[in-house]
Amino acid sequence: MIAPGKLNGYLVAIKEELRKAEGKHPDFCEALLDPESRVSWAESESRIKARNAMTKDKYADNVLMEEMAEACAAISNGDNDHAKQELAQVCAVAIRMMYRLDVLG
């Protein structure tokens, strides 16, 4: 469990990076997914989930990519509520990765 003080520090860092990003790129993007991409997010999601299911050890990068693929697949399907839920999970995994860096030193 991440201590509230640690979590607050991560959230402060995230807010600062958001502020910088908004200043650097005020017109963020025209679309959430590249319409020219050959990536099928549904296929990517399926492939990453299968890999994660077969791996006895859980790796943060694989979990992060699974959540991102789920979010993009939901966007592709027009399911904005599910996409937001998955993007919140992306953020949660990223915060846990930040914490793990602190634990590892």
mmCIF file of C-alpha atoms in Angstrom:
data_model
loop_
_atom_site.group_PDB
_atom_site.id
_atom_site.type_symbol
_atom_site.label_atom_id
_atom_site.label_comp_id
_atom_site.label_asym_id
_atom_site.label_seq_id
_atom_site.Cartn_x
_atom_site.Cartn_y
_atom_site.Cartn_z
ATOM 1 C CA MET A 1 0.000 0.000 0.000
ATOM 2 C CA ILE A 2 1.335 3.417 -0.924
ATOM 3 C CA ALA A 3 1.468 5.788 2.039
ATOM 4 C CA PRO A 4 -0.659 8.944 1.633
ATOM 5 C CA GLY A 5 2.423 11.191 1.807
ATOM 6 C CA LYS A 6 4.129 9.285 -1.009
ATOM 7 C CA LEU A 7 0.953 9.288 -3.091
ATOM 8 C CA ASN A 8 0.559 13.024 -2.647
ATOM 9 C CA GLY A 9 4.135 13.518 -3.863
ATOM 10 C CA TYR A 10 3.408 11.508 -7.008
ATOM 11 C CA LEU A 11 0.214 13.461 -7.645
ATOM 12 C CA VAL A 12 2.077 16.752 -7.241
ATOM 13 C CA ALA A 13 4.651 15.534 -9.793
ATOM 14 C CA ILE A 14 1.869 14.488 -12.184
ATOM 15 C CA LYS A 15 0.129 17.856 -11.834
ATOM 16 C CA GLU A 16 3.406 19.657 -12.562
ATOM 17 C CA GLU A 17 4.048 17.549 -15.671
ATOM 18 C CA LEU A 18 0.479 18.186 -16.819
ATOM 19 C CA ARG A 19 0.986 21.930 -16.379
ATOM 20 C CA LYS A 20 4.212 21.781 -18.430
ATOM 21 C CA ALA A 21 2.584 19.649 -21.131
ATOM 22 C CA GLU A 22 -0.367 22.015 -21.458
ATOM 23 C CA GLY A 23 2.054 24.929 -21.821
ATOM 24 C CA LYS A 24 4.250 23.118 -24.339
ATOM 25 C CA HIS A 25 1.405 21.632 -26.399
ATOM 26 C CA PRO A 26 -1.739 23.735 -25.798
ATOM 27 C CA ASP A 27 -3.500 22.243 -28.848
ATOM 28 C CA PHE A 28 -2.980 18.691 -27.573
ATOM 29 C CA CYS A 29 -4.243 16.638 -30.509
ATOM 30 C CA GLU A 30 -6.931 16.426 -33.138
ATOM 31 C CA ALA A 31 -7.764 12.795 -32.478
ATOM 32 C CA LEU A 32 -7.081 10.224 -29.792
ATOM 33 C CA LEU A 33 -6.105 7.473 -32.235
ATOM 34 C CA ASP A 34 -4.135 7.719 -35.456
ATOM 35 C CA PRO A 35 -6.575 6.808 -38.249
ATOM 36 C CA GLU A 36 -3.634 5.882 -40.506
ATOM 37 C CA SER A 37 -2.191 3.411 -38.017
ATOM 38 C CA ARG A 38 -2.150 -0.236 -38.955
ATOM 39 C CA VAL A 39 -2.450 -1.161 -35.274
ATOM 40 C CA SER A 40 -5.604 -2.993 -34.281
ATOM 41 C CA TRP A 41 -6.044 -2.154 -30.633
ATOM 42 C CA ALA A 42 -8.415 -5.096 -30.156
ATOM 43 C CA GLU A 43 -5.720 -7.442 -31.519
ATOM 44 C CA SER A 44 -3.035 -5.775 -29.411
ATOM 45 C CA GLU A 45 -5.195 -6.081 -26.308
ATOM 46 C CA SER A 46 -5.801 -9.767 -26.978
ATOM 47 C CA ARG A 47 -2.124 -10.474 -27.665
ATOM 48 C CA ILE A 48 -0.886 -8.623 -24.561
ATOM 49 C CA LYS A 49 -3.506 -10.285 -22.333
ATOM 50 C CA ALA A 50 -2.466 -13.709 -23.640
ATOM 51 C CA ARG A 51 1.197 -12.950 -22.937
ATOM 52 C CA ASN A 52 0.440 -11.690 -19.443
ATOM 53 C CA ALA A 53 -1.677 -14.770 -18.701
ATOM 54 C CA MET A 54 1.220 -17.064 -19.674
ATOM 55 C CA THR A 55 3.860 -15.171 -17.681
ATOM 56 C CA LYS A 56 4.210 -16.361 -14.089
ATOM 57 C CA ASP A 57 6.021 -13.163 -13.123
ATOM 58 C CA LYS A 58 4.123 -9.928 -13.521
ATOM 59 C CA TYR A 59 6.074 -7.107 -15.132
ATOM 60 C CA ALA A 60 4.955 -3.519 -14.807
ATOM 61 C CA ASP A 61 5.587 -2.692 -18.451
ATOM 62 C CA ASN A 62 3.348 -5.557 -19.574
ATOM 63 C CA VAL A 63 0.567 -4.534 -17.182
ATOM 64 C CA LEU A 64 0.860 -0.897 -18.310
ATOM 65 C CA MET A 65 0.673 -1.881 -21.976
ATOM 66 C CA GLU A 66 -2.335 -4.132 -21.316
ATOM 67 C CA GLU A 67 -4.205 -1.256 -19.668
ATOM 68 C CA MET A 68 -3.237 1.103 -22.506
ATOM 69 C CA ALA A 69 -4.367 -1.399 -25.140
ATOM 70 C CA GLU A 70 -7.673 -1.860 -23.296
ATOM 71 C CA ALA A 71 -8.161 1.917 -23.223
ATOM 72 C CA CYS A 72 -7.396 2.344 -26.918
ATOM 73 C CA ALA A 73 -9.613 -0.612 -27.857
ATOM 74 C CA ALA A 74 -12.460 0.991 -25.907
ATOM 75 C CA ILE A 75 -11.847 4.296 -27.718
ATOM 76 C CA SER A 76 -11.885 2.425 -31.037
ATOM 77 C CA ASN A 77 -15.242 0.925 -30.070
ATOM 78 C CA GLY A 78 -16.670 4.296 -29.075
ATOM 79 C CA ASP A 79 -17.046 3.224 -25.446
ATOM 80 C CA ASN A 80 -15.887 6.435 -23.764
ATOM 81 C CA ASP A 81 -16.916 5.440 -20.231
ATOM 82 C CA HIS A 82 -14.908 2.225 -20.418
ATOM 83 C CA ALA A 83 -11.995 4.096 -22.025
ATOM 84 C CA LYS A 84 -11.916 6.555 -19.110
ATOM 85 C CA GLN A 85 -11.939 3.680 -16.634
ATOM 86 C CA GLU A 86 -9.031 2.026 -18.440
ATOM 87 C CA LEU A 87 -7.104 5.319 -18.643
ATOM 88 C CA ALA A 88 -7.545 5.685 -14.877
ATOM 89 C CA GLN A 89 -6.035 2.198 -14.587
ATOM 90 C CA VAL A 90 -3.113 3.339 -16.771
ATOM 91 C CA CYS A 91 -2.546 6.171 -14.289
ATOM 92 C CA ALA A 92 -2.804 3.780 -11.342
ATOM 93 C CA VAL A 93 -0.192 1.466 -12.846
ATOM 94 C CA ALA A 94 2.095 4.428 -13.564
ATOM 95 C CA ILE A 95 1.805 5.577 -9.938
ATOM 96 C CA ARG A 96 2.617 2.074 -8.708
ATOM 97 C CA MET A 97 5.642 2.058 -11.010
ATOM 98 C CA MET A 98 6.783 5.385 -9.500
ATOM 99 C CA TYR A 99 6.429 3.858 -6.043
ATOM 100 C CA ARG A 100 8.352 0.752 -7.082
ATOM 101 C CA LEU A 101 11.233 2.968 -8.213
ATOM 102 C CA ASP A 102 11.323 4.441 -4.692
ATOM 103 C CA VAL A 103 11.232 0.972 -3.109
ATOM 104 C CA LEU A 104 14.027 -0.291 -5.340
ATOM 105 C CA GLY A 105 16.091 2.806 -4.576
#
